[in-house]
mmCIF file of C-alpha atoms in Angstrom:
data_model
loop_
_atom_site.group_PDB
_atom_site.id
_atom_site.type_symbol
_atom_site.label_atom_id
_atom_site.label_comp_id
_atom_site.label_asym_id
_atom_site.label_seq_id
_atom_site.Cartn_x
_atom_site.Cartn_y
_atom_site.Cartn_z
ATOM 1 C CA MET A 1 -13.167 13.709 23.028
ATOM 2 C CA LYS A 2 -13.067 9.703 23.398
ATOM 3 C CA VAL A 3 -10.261 7.897 22.971
ATOM 4 C CA ILE A 4 -9.899 4.009 22.545
ATOM 5 C CA ASP A 5 -7.069 1.757 22.124
ATOM 6 C CA VAL A 6 -9.742 -1.461 19.790
ATOM 7 C CA TYR A 7 -6.257 -3.183 19.093
ATOM 8 C CA GLU A 8 -3.070 -2.733 20.643
ATOM 9 C CA GLN A 9 -0.562 -5.193 20.474
ATOM 10 C CA TYR A 10 3.618 -5.603 20.999
ATOM 11 C CA PHE A 11 6.358 -7.132 18.751
ATOM 12 C CA LYS A 12 10.011 -7.965 17.995
ATOM 13 C CA ALA A 13 10.683 -5.449 15.227
ATOM 14 C CA ASP A 14 13.755 -3.903 13.216
ATOM 15 C CA CYS A 15 14.167 -0.593 12.987
ATOM 16 C CA MET A 16 16.936 1.997 13.129
ATOM 17 C CA TYR A 17 15.505 5.185 13.458
ATOM 18 C CA ASN A 18 17.944 8.596 14.844
ATOM 19 C CA THR A 19 20.355 6.944 15.623
ATOM 20 C CA VAL A 20 18.879 3.896 18.094
ATOM 21 C CA GLN A 21 18.333 0.205 17.423
ATOM 22 C CA ARG A 22 14.630 -0.491 18.146
ATOM 23 C CA ASN A 23 14.795 -3.280 18.810
ATOM 24 C CA GLY A 24 9.915 -3.797 19.688
ATOM 25 C CA ALA A 25 7.508 -2.016 17.859
ATOM 26 C CA VAL A 26 3.642 -1.523 19.275
ATOM 27 C CA VAL A 27 1.013 -1.872 16.970
ATOM 28 C CA LYS A 28 -2.882 -0.398 17.890
ATOM 29 C CA LEU A 29 -6.422 0.242 15.987
ATOM 30 C CA THR A 30 -7.944 3.754 18.271
ATOM 31 C CA ALA A 31 -11.326 4.742 17.500
ATOM 32 C CA THR A 32 -11.613 8.332 19.017
ATOM 33 C CA SER A 33 -14.547 9.504 19.024
ATOM 34 C CA ASP A 34 -15.616 14.050 19.174
ATOM 35 C CA ALA A 35 -19.207 15.446 18.687
ATOM 36 C CA GLY A 36 -20.575 13.000 16.417
ATOM 37 C CA MET A 37 -17.769 13.030 14.369
ATOM 38 C CA ILE A 38 -15.406 9.028 13.969
ATOM 39 C CA LYS A 39 -11.320 8.512 12.973
ATOM 40 C CA TYR A 40 -9.988 5.273 12.965
ATOM 41 C CA GLU A 41 -5.898 4.750 12.581
ATOM 42 C CA VAL A 42 -3.230 2.153 12.847
ATOM 43 C CA THR A 43 -0.742 3.275 14.802
ATOM 44 C CA VAL A 44 2.696 1.651 14.033
ATOM 45 C CA SER A 45 5.779 3.094 17.210
ATOM 46 C CA PHE A 46 9.465 1.624 17.430
ATOM 47 C CA PHE A 47 10.859 1.109 20.927
ATOM 48 C CA PRO A 48 14.296 0.327 22.002
ATOM 49 C CA HIS A 49 13.279 -3.138 23.706
ATOM 50 C CA ARG A 50 17.132 -4.031 25.013
ATOM 51 C CA ASP A 51 15.527 -6.689 27.372
ATOM 52 C CA ASP A 52 12.991 -8.809 27.681
ATOM 53 C CA GLU A 53 11.673 -5.839 31.254
ATOM 54 C CA ASP A 54 11.915 -2.946 27.893
ATOM 55 C CA PHE A 55 8.660 -2.213 27.045
ATOM 56 C CA GLY A 56 9.969 2.213 27.627
ATOM 57 C CA ILE A 57 8.368 3.164 24.444
ATOM 58 C CA SER A 58 9.958 6.171 22.417
ATOM 59 C CA TYR A 59 7.698 8.142 20.320
ATOM 60 C CA ASP A 60 10.144 10.035 17.682
ATOM 61 C CA ALA A 61 9.416 6.485 15.811
ATOM 62 C CA CYS A 62 6.541 6.697 15.103
ATOM 63 C CA ASP A 63 3.334 6.981 12.995
ATOM 64 C CA SER A 64 0.483 6.320 11.861
ATOM 65 C CA ILE A 65 -2.595 6.402 9.385
ATOM 66 C CA THR A 66 -6.067 7.298 9.056
ATOM 67 C CA ILE A 67 -8.188 4.883 7.353
ATOM 68 C CA TYR A 68 -11.463 5.807 8.206
ATOM 69 C CA GLU A 69 -13.306 9.515 9.056
ATOM 70 C CA ASP A 70 -16.954 10.148 8.875
ATOM 71 C CA LYS A 71 -20.131 10.959 11.026
ATOM 72 C CA GLY A 72 -21.318 8.609 12.850
ATOM 73 C CA ARG A 73 -19.841 6.292 15.836
ATOM 74 C CA ARG A 74 -17.597 3.767 17.078
ATOM 75 C CA SER A 75 -19.208 0.168 15.435
ATOM 76 C CA LYS A 76 -17.654 -3.297 17.151
ATOM 77 C CA LYS A 77 -18.714 -4.697 13.057
ATOM 78 C CA ARG A 78 -16.982 -1.629 11.352
ATOM 79 C CA GLU A 79 -14.430 -3.062 13.522
ATOM 80 C CA GLN A 80 -14.366 -6.080 13.742
ATOM 81 C CA GLU A 81 -13.795 -5.164 8.712
ATOM 82 C CA TYR A 82 -10.564 -3.367 9.905
ATOM 83 C CA LEU A 83 -8.652 -6.326 11.786
ATOM 84 C CA PRO A 84 -7.432 -8.024 9.442
ATOM 85 C CA GLU A 85 -6.334 -4.639 7.015
ATOM 86 C CA VAL A 86 -4.191 -4.205 9.820
ATOM 87 C CA ARG A 87 -0.794 -6.175 9.345
ATOM 88 C CA SER A 88 -1.177 -4.321 5.619
ATOM 89 C CA TYR A 89 -1.566 -0.709 6.664
ATOM 90 C CA ALA A 90 1.370 -1.732 10.172
ATOM 91 C CA ASP A 91 3.874 -2.756 7.319
ATOM 92 C CA GLU A 92 3.092 0.051 4.808
ATOM 93 C CA ILE A 93 3.727 2.612 8.432
ATOM 94 C CA ALA A 94 6.870 0.455 9.349
ATOM 95 C CA ALA A 95 8.830 0.452 6.146
ATOM 96 C CA LYS A 96 7.787 4.082 5.845
ATOM 97 C CA LEU A 97 10.300 4.326 8.545
ATOM 98 C CA GLY A 98 12.501 2.493 7.966
ATOM 99 C CA GLY A 99 11.561 -0.967 9.577
ATOM 100 C CA THR A 100 9.563 -4.092 9.588
ATOM 101 C CA ILE A 101 7.898 -5.640 12.329
ATOM 102 C CA ASP A 102 7.844 -9.740 12.618
ATOM 103 C CA TRP A 103 4.462 -10.964 13.072
ATOM 104 C CA ASP A 104 5.455 -13.949 13.538
ATOM 105 C CA SER A 105 7.156 -12.669 17.245
ATOM 106 C CA PRO A 106 4.589 -11.258 19.851
ATOM 107 C CA LEU A 107 6.431 -10.193 22.301
ATOM 108 C CA ILE A 108 2.845 -9.621 24.475
ATOM 109 C CA GLU A 109 -1.201 -11.079 23.774
ATOM 110 C CA ALA A 110 -2.947 -8.883 21.780
ATOM 111 C CA ARG A 111 -4.876 -6.780 23.435
ATOM 112 C CA LEU A 112 -8.825 -5.760 22.770
ATOM 113 C CA GLY A 113 -10.775 -2.853 23.820
#
């Protein structure tokens, strides 16, 4: 199984989960390839981010949505089509977890893989 983070970026966020305030969120678009199948998922994980150097991810405030799964292989063209949709899927996940993502306040630059 091959897992590739196509897109990853950290943002300021607001989420109270399991009685812990979360002030950051990591948003990812991940491609998973295995045995002739490809799957793309958007994942959001809220984390405490208590100071500018606190990027310790806690995986209890995390969820994902599969946006594509079928026979095939990784496609950079398909990934370029999915990138503009990442925010809407991430907002859906964030709402489900009771949080919001501040898209205007990135904590780091986007990483593309």
